[in-house]
Coordinates of C-alpha atoms and ligand atoms in Angstrom, one line a residue:
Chain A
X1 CA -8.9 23.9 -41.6
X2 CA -9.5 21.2 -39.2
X3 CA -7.4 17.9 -38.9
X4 CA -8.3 15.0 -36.7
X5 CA -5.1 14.9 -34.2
X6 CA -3.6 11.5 -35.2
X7 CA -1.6 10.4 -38.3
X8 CA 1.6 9.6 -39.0
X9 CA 3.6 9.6 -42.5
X10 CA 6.4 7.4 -42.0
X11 CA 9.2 6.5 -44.2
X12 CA 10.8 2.9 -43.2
X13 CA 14.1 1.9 -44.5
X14 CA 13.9 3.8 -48.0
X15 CA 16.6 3.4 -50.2
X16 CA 16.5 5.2 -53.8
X17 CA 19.3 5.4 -56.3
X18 CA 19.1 7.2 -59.6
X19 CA 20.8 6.5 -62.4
X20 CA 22.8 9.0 -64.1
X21 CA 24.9 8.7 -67.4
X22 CA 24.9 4.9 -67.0
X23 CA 26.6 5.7 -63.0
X24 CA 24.2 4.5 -60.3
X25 CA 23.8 7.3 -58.0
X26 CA 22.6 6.5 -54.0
X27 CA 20.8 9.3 -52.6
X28 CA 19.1 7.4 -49.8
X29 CA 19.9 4.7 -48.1
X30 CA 18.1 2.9 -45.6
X31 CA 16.1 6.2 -44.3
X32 CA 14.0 5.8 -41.1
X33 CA 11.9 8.8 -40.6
X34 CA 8.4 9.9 -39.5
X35 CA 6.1 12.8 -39.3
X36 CA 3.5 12.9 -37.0
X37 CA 0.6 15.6 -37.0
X38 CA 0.6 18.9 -35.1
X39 CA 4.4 19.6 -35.6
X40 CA 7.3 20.8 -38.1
X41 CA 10.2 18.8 -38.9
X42 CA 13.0 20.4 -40.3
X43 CA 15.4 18.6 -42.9
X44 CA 18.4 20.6 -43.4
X45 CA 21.6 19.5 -45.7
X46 CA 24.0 20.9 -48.5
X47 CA 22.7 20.8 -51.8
X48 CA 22.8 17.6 -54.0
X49 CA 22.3 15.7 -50.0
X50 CA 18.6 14.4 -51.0
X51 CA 16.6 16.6 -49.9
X52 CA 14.2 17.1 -52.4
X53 CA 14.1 13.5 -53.5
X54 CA 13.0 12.4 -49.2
X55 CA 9.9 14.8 -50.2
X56 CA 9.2 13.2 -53.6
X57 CA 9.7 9.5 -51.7
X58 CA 7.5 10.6 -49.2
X59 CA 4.8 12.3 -51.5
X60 CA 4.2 8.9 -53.2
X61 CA 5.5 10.7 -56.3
X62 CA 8.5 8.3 -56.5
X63 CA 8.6 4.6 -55.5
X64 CA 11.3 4.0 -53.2
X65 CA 14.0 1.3 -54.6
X66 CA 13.6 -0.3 -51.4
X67 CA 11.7 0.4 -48.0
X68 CA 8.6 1.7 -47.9
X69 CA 6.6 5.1 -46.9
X70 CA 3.1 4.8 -44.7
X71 CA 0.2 7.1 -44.7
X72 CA -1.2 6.2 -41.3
X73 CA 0.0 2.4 -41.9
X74 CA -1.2 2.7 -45.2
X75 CA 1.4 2.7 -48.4
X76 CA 0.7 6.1 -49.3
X77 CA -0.4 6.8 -52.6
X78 CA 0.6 9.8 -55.0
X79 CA -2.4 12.3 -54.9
X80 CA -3.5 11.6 -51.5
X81 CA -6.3 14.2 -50.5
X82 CA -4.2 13.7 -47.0
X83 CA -1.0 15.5 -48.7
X84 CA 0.0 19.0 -50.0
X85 CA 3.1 19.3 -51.9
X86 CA 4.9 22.2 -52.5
X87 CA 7.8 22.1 -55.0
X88 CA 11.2 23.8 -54.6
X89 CA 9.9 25.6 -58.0
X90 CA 6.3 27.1 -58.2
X91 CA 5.3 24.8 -61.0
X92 CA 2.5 27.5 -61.6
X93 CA 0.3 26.5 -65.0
X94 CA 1.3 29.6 -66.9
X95 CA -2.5 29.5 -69.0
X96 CA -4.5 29.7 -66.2
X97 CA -4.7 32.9 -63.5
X98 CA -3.5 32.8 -60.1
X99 CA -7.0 31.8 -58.3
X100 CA -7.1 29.2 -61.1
X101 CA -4.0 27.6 -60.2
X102 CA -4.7 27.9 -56.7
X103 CA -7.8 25.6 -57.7
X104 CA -5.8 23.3 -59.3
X105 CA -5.0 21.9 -56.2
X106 CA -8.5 20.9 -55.0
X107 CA -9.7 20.4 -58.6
X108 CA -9.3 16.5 -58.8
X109 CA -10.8 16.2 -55.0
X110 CA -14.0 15.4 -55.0
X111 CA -14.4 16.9 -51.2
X112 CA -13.3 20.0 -51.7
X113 CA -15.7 22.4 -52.6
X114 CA -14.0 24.5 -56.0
X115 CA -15.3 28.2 -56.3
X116 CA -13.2 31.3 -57.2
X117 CA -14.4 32.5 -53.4
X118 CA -12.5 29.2 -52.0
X119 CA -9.7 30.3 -53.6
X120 CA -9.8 33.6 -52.1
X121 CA -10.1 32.4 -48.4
X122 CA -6.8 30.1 -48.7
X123 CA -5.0 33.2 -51.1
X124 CA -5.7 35.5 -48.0
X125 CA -3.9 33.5 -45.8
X126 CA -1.0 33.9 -48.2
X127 CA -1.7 37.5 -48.5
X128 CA -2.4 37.5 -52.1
X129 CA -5.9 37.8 -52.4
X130 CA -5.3 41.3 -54.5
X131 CA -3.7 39.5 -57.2
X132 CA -6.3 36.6 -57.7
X133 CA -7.3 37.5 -61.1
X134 CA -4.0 38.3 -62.5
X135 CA -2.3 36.0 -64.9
X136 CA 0.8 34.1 -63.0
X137 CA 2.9 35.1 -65.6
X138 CA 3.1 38.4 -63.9
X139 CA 4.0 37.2 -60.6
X140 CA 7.5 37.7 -59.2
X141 CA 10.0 35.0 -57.8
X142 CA 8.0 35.2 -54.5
X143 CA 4.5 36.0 -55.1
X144 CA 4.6 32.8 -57.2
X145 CA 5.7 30.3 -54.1
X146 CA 2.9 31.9 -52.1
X147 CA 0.5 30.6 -55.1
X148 CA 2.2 27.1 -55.0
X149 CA 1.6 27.1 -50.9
X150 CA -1.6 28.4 -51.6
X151 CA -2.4 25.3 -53.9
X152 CA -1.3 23.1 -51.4
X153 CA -3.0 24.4 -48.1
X154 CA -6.2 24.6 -50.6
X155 CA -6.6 20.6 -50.7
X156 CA -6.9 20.9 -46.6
X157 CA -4.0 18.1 -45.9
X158 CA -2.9 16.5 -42.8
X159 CA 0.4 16.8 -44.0
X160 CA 2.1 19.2 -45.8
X161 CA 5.7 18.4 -47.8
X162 CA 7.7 21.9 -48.6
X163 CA 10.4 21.9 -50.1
X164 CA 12.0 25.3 -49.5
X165 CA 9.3 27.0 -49.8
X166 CA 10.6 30.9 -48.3
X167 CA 13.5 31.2 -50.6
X168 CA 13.0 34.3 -53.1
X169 CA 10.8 36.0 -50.6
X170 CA 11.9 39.1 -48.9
X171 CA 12.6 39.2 -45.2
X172 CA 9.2 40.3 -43.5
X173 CA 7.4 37.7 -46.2
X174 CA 9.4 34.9 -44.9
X175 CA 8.9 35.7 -41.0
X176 CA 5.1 36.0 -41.8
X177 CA 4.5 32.7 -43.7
X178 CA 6.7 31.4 -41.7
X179 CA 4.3 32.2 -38.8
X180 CA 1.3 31.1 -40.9
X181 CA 3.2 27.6 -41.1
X182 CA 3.5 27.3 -37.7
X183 CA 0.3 28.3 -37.0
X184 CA -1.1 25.2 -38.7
X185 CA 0.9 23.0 -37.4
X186 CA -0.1 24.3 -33.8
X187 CA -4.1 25.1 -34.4
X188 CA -4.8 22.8 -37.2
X189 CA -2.4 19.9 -36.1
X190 CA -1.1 20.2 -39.4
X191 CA 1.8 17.8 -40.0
X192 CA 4.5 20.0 -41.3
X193 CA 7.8 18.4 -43.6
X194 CA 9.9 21.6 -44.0
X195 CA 12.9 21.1 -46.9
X196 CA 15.7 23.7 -46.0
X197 CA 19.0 24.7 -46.0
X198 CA 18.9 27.9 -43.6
X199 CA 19.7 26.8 -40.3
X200 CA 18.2 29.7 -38.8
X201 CA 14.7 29.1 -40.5
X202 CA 14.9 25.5 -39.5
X203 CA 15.6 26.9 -35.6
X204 CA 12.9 29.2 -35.6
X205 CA 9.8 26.8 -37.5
X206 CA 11.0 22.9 -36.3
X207 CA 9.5 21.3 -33.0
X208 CA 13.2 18.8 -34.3
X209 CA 15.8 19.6 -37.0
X210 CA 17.5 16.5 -38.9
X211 CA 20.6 16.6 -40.4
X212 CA 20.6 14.6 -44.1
X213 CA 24.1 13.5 -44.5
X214 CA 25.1 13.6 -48.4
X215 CA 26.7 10.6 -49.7
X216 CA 26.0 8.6 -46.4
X217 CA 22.4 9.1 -47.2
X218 CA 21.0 8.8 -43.6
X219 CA 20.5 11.2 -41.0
X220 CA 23.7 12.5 -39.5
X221 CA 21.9 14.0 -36.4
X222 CA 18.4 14.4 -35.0
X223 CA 17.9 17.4 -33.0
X224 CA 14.8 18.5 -30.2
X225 CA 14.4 22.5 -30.9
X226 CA 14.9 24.1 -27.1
X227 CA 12.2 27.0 -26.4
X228 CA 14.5 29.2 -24.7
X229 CA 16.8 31.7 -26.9
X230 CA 20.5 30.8 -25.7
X231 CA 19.6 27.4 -25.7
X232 CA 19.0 27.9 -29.7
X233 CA 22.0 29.9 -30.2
X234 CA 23.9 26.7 -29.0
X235 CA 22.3 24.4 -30.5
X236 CA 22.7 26.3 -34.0
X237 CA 26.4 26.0 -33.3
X238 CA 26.4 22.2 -33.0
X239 CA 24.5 22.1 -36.3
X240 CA 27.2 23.7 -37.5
X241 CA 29.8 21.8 -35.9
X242 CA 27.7 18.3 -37.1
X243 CA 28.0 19.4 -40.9
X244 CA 31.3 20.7 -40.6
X245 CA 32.2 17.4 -39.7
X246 CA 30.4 16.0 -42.5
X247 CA 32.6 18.1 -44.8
X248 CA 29.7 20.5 -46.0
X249 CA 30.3 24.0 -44.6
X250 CA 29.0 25.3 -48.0
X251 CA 25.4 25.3 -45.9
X252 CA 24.0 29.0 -45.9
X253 CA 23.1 30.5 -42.4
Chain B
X1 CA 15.1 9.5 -85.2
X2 CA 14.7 13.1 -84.6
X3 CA 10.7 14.0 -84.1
X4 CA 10.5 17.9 -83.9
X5 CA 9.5 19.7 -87.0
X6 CA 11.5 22.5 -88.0
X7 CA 9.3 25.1 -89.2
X8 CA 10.2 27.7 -92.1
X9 CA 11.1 30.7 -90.6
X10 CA 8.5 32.8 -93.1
X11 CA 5.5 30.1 -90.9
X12 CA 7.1 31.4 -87.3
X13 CA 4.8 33.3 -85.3
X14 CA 5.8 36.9 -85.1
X15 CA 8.6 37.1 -82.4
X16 CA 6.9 39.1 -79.3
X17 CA 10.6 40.0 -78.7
X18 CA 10.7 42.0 -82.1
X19 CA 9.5 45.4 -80.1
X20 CA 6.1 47.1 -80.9
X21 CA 7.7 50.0 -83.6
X22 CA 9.2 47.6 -85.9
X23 CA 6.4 45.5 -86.0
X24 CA 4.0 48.5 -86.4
X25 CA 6.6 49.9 -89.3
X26 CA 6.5 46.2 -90.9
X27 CA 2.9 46.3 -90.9
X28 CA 2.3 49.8 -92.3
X29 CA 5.0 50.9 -94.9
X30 CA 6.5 47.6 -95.8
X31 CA 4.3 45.6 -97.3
X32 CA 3.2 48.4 -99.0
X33 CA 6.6 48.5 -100.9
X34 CA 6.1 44.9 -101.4
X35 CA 2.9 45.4 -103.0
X36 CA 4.6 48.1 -105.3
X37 CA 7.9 45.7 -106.1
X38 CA 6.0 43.0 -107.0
X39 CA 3.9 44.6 -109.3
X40 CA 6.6 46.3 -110.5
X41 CA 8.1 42.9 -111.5
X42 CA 4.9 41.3 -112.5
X43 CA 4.3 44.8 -115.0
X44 CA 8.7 44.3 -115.8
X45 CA 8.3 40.3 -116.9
X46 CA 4.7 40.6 -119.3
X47 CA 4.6 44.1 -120.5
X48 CA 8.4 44.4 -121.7
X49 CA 9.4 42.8 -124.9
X50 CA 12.5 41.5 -123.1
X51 CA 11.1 37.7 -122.3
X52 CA 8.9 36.9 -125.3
X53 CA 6.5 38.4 -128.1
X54 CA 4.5 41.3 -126.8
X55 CA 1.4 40.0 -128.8
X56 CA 1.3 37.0 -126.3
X57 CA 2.6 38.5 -123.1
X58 CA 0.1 41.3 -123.7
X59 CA -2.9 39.4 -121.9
X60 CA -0.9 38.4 -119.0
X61 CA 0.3 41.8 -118.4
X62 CA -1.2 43.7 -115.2
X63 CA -3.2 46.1 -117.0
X64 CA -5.2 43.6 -118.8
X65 CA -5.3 41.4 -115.7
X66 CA -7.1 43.7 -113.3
X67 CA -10.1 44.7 -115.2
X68 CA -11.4 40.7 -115.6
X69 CA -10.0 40.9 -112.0
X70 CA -12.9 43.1 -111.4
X71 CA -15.4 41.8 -113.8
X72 CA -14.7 38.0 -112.7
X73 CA -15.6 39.9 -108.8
X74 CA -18.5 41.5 -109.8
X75 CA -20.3 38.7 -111.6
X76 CA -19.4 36.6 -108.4
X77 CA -17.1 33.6 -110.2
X78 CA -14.7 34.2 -108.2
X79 CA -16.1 34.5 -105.1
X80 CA -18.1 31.6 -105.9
X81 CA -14.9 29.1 -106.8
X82 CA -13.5 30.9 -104.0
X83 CA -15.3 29.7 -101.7
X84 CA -15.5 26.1 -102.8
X85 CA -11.7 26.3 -102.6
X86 CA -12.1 28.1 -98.9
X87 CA -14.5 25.2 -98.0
X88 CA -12.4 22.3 -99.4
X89 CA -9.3 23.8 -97.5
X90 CA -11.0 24.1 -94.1
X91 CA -12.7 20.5 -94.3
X92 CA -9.6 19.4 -95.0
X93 CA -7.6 21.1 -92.3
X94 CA -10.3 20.3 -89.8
X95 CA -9.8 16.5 -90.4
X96 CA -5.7 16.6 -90.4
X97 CA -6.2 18.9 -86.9
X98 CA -8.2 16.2 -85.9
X99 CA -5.9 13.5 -87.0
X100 CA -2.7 15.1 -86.7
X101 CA -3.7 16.2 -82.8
X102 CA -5.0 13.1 -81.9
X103 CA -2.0 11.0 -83.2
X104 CA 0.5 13.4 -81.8
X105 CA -0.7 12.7 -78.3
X106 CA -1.1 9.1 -78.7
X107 CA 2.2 8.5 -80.1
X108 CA 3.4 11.3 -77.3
X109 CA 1.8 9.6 -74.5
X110 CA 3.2 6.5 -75.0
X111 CA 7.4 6.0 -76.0
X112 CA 6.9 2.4 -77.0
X113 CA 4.4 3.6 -79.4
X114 CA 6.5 6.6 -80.6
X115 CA 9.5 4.0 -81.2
X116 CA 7.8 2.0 -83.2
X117 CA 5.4 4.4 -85.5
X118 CA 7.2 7.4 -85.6
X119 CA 9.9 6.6 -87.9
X120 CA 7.6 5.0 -90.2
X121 CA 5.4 8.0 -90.8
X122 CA 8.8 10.2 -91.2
X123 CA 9.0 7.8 -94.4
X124 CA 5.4 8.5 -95.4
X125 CA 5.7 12.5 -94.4
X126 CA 8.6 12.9 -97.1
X127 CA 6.4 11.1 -99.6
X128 CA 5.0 14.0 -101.7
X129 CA 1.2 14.5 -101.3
X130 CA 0.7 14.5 -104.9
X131 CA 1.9 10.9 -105.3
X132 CA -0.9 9.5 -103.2
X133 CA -3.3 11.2 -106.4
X134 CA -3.9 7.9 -108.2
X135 CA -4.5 5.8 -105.0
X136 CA -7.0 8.7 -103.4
X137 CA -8.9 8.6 -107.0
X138 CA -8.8 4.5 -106.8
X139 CA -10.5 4.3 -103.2
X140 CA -12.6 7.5 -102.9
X141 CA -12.8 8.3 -107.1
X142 CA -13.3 11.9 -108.2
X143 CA -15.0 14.3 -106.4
X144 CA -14.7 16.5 -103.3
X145 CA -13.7 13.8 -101.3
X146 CA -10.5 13.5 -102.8
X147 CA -9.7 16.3 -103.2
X148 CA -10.3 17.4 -99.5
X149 CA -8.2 14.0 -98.7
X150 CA -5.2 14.6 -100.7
X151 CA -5.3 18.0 -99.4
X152 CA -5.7 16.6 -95.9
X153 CA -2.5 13.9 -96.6
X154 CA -0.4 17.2 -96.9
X155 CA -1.5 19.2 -93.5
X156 CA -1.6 16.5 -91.2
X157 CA 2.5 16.6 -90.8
X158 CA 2.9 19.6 -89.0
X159 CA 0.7 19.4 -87.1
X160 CA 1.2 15.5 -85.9
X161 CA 4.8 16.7 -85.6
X162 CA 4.2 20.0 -83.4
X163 CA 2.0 18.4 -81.6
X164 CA 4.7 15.8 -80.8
X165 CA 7.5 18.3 -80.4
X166 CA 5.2 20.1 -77.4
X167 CA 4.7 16.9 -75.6
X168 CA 8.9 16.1 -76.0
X169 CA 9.0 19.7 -74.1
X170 CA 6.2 19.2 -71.7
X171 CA 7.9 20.3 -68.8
X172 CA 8.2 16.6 -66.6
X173 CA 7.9 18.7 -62.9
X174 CA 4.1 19.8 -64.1
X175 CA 3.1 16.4 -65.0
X176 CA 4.8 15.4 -61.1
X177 CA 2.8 18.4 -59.7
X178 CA -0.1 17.3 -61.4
X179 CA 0.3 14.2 -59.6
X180 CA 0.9 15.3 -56.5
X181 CA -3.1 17.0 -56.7
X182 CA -4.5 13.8 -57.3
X183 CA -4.6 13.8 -61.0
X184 CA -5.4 10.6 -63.2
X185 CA -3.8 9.6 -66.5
X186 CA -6.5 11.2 -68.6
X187 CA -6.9 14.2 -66.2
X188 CA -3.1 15.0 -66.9
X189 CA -3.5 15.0 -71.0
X190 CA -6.7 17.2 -70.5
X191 CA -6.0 19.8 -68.2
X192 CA -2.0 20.3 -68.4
X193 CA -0.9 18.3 -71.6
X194 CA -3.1 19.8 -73.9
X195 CA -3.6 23.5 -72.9
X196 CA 1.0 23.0 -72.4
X197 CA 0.9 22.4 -76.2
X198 CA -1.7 23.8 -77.7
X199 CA 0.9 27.1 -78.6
X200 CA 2.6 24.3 -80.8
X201 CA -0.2 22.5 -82.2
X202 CA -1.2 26.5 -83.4
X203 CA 2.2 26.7 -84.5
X204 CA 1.5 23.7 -86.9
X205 CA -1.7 24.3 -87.7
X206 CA -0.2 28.1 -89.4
X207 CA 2.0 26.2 -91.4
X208 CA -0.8 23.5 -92.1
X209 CA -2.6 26.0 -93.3
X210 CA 0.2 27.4 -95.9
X211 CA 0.4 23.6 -97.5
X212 CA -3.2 23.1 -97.9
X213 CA -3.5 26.2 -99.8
X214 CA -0.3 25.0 -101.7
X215 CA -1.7 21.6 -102.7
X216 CA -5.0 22.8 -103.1
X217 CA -4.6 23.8 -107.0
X218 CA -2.6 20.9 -108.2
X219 CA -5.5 18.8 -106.2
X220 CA -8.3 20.5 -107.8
X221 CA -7.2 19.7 -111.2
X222 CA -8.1 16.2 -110.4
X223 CA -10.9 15.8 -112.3
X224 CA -13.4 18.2 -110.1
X225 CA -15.1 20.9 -111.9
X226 CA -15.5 24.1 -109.5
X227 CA -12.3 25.6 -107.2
X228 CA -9.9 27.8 -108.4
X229 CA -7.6 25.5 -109.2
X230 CA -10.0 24.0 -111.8
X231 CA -10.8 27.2 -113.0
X232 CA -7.3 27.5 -113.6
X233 CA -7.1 25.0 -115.9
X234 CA -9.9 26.1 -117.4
X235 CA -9.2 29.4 -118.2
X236 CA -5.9 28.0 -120.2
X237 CA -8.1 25.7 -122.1
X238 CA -10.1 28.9 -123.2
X239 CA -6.9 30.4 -124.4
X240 CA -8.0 33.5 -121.6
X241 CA -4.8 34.0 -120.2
X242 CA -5.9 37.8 -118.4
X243 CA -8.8 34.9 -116.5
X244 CA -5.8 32.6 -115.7
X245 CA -4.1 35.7 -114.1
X246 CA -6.9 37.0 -112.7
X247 CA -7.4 33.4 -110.9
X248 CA -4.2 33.3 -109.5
X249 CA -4.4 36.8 -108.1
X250 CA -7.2 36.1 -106.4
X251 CA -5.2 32.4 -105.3
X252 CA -2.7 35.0 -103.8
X253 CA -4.5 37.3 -102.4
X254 CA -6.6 34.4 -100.4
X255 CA -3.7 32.7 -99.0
X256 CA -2.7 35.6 -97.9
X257 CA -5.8 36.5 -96.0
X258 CA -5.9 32.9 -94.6
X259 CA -2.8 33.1 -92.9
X260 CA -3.4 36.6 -91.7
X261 CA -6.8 35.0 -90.2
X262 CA -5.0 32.2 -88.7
X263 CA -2.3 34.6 -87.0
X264 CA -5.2 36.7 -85.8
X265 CA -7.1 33.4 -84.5
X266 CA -4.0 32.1 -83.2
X267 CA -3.5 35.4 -81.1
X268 CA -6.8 34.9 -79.3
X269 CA -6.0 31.5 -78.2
X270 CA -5.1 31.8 -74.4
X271 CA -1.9 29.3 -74.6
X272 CA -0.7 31.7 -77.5
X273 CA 0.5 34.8 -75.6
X274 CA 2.5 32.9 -73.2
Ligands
LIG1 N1 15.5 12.4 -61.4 C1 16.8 12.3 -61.2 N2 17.6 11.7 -62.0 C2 18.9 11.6 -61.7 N3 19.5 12.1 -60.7 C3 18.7 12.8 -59.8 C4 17.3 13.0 -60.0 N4 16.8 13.7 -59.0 C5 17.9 14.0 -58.2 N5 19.0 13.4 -58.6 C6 20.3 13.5 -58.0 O1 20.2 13.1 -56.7 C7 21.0 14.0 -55.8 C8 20.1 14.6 -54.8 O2 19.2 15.5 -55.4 P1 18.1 16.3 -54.6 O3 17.5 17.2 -55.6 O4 17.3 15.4 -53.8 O5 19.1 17.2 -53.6 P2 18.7 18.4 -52.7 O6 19.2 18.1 -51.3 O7 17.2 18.7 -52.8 O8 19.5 19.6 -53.2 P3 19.1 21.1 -53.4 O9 19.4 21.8 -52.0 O10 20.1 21.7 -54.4 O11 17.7 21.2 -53.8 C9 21.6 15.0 -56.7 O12 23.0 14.6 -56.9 C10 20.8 15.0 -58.0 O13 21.7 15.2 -59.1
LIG2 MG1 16.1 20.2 -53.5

């Protein structure tokens, strides 16, 4: 998987409100925010901060009240062959098997070639090429995700949107896709937006670490992620320090 | 306005929950009993002077009924009829499958449309099928035609309405996911609409099947001269009331074989284990 070096998904000034049982509900407002290739940003906040609905802004997948979001100075477009999206639920097509679904991602790109042994190559990576012909309704919490990551590394992006993608997987699962995340972003200048709330995931994937303020609906905070260990270890404490003073120590660690 | 079709428990697809003995038990020993009960109070009603004169129950009774049973099998009438019934049935539920589908997904596909059509055809759907018999005979006249149309009028409700119902449930994050991998309006109805509720257009197409078979006697005495429910008819105007029995025996024992078919086809489908 080969990306040219340059890109940058950019969201400028989005605002997006919902509107729920006739209340108006702001989620974001006024976000500036870009992704450039080759790293990982981490978004971090409580749940209900807007997480999820950044990714779905910046997938193209919802129009932004306000503001708008730039594929390379482009308004990006829902479908891009440029994006993967992976949803905080596997969204797995329960009629069709794993490789199948896995193939759903490159099925509507013309580029991509579609075989059952391109599917294998990107399941490997997720270390589920024993299960390929198995029907997904078999899969557990976990092994599900990794097809949904799977569907999204398939299509080849420059980008890739998670949204919490390691939660349900067991600890040495989540250090090794973890890894495999990196590594795109490093080798294959992937560029990586990681939805999480575990501070310590965000500390050891992110190149930065943003803080999304609920309610406010902006960034709280923008953090660099320091090589060196100690210098982690204190800047996990002024996370925690920065949404404690937002009122959300509900955050997990 | 309330568009999901509630189904009669006796059309639900067997519950996977119900676990694999009971269902084994219900399929061996049970309907077995039924089989005995029910001849029990077929023998109980015509053979017993307790609910008329014996002189005319006496053809009606079981005992006279299953010999012409066999003699109306072996010379092939029934068979014959049979299968122009069979055939009338399955033209007809092929065009209210096509109909009823295609409907369901337009009207699905678009609220605006739903809002405005919907409601009407809950109007038309509690219209008997039966009352449209003088206006089928007006614009098609008598023949096969109407009779696989009127049948037709009567299947196309559940599954239009299933079909509907599955799209109300189609799960809104697939259709986003869909999305997200590039895929079109049309691409999204083929490859996840569909196949999402094709358990439920099944599911409407069982009971479509139980409604057809229902109407198909009443619609066959339309002025058609083959099908069993001519020969029906027929068999009272001969005064051959053991035939008449004999014809709705073999009525019975078809519909039941053509839901039993249907459950089994409906089993193969890969939406239907989900
Ligand atoms: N389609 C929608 N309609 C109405 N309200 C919505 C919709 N999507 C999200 N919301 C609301 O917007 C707010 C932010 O939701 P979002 O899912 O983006 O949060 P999140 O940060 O991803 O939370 P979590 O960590 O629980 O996933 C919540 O209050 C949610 O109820
Ligand atoms: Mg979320």
């Amino acid at each position: 998987m080969v990306t040219n070096g340059v890109g940058l998904l950019e969201a400028r000034q989005v605002w997006k409100s919902y509107v729920h049982r006739r209340r108006r509900l702001h989620v974001l407002r006024g976000i500036d925010f870009a992704i450039r290739t080759a790293e990982v940003a981490c978004v971090i906040g409580p749940s209900g901060a807007g997480k999820s609905t950044l990714l779905r802004v910046m997938a193209g997948l919802e129009r932004p009240d306000a503001g708008e979001v730039l594929l390379d100075g482009v308004p990006v477009v829902a479908g891009s062959p440029r994006l993967g999206v992976m949803f905080q639920s596997p969204l797995l097509l329960p009629w069709l098997r794993v490789w199948e679904n896995v193939m759903f991602g490159a099925r509507f790109l013309p580029s991509v070639e579609t075989s059952r042994e391109q599917a294998l190559v990107v399941l490997e990576r997720v270390r589920l090429h024993d299960l390929a012909d198995q029907p997904v309704t078999q899969l557990s919490g976990g092994q599900a995700q990794r097809v949904a990551l799977a569907r999204a590394l398939i299509r080849r992006p420059t980008f890739l949107l998670l949204d919490e993608p390691f939660n349900n997987l067991d600890m040495p699962t989540r250090r090794e896709l973890g890894a495999a995340v990196r590594e795109l972003a490093l080798n294959d200048g992937v560029g990586v937006l990681l939805v999480t709330h575990d501070i310590d995931e965000a500390l050891a994937l992110g190149d930065r670490i943003l803080v999304l303020a609920p309610e406010v609906g902006t960034f709280a905070r923008e953090f660099a992620v320091p090589a060196s260990a100690p210098a982690r270890a204190r800047l996990r404490d002024e996370i925690l320090a920065t949404l404690e003073a937002l009122g959300t120590t509900a955050i997990l660690t | 306005m309330q568009p999901e079709l509630s189904i009669p428990t006796s059309y639900a697809l067997p519950q996977r929950s119900a676990t694999r003995r009971v269902s084994r038990w219900a399929h061996g020993s049970v309907p077995l009993a039924s089989v005995v009960v029910l001849l029990g109070a077929w023998w109980a009603v015509t053979a017993q002077p307790w609910f008329g004169p014996r002189a005319v129950l006496s053809s009606f009774t079981p005992q006279a009924t299953f010999p012409v049973f066999v003699q109306l099998l072996s010379q092939g009438v029934l068979i014959e009829q049979g299968w122009i019934s069979i055939r009338r049935v399955l033209l007809a539920l092929a065009l209210a499958s096509i109909v009823g589908v295609t409907l369901g997904l337009a009207l699905g596909s678009s609220r605006l449309a739903e809002r405005t059509v919907a409601p009407a055809l809950h109007v038309v759907r509690t219209v008997s099928p039966l009352s449209w018999m003088p206006l089928v005979i007006m614009l098609l006249g008598i023949g096969d035609l109407a009779v696989i149309f009127l049948i037709a009028i009567a299947a196309v409700w559940p599954v239009l309405f299933s079909t509907l119902g599955g799209l109300h449930q189609l799960d809104r994050e697939w259709v986003m996911m869909a999305r997200s991998v590039g895929a079109k309006r049309h691409q999204i109805l083929f490859h996840v609409a569909i196949p999402a509720v094709l358990p439920q257009i099944v599911n409407g197409m069982r009971v479509a099947v139980g409604l057809a078979w229902v109407v198909l006697v009443p619609a066959e005495m339309l002025g058609v001269t083959s099908g069993l429910g001519y020969w029906l008819l027929n068999t009272r105007d001969r005064l051959a009331y053991s035939e008449l029995m004999a014809v709705i025996l073999a009525i019975g024992l078809i519909g039941l074989a053509l839901d039993t078919a249907i459950r089994a086809l409906a089993l193969l489908l890969p939406g239907a284990r989900r």
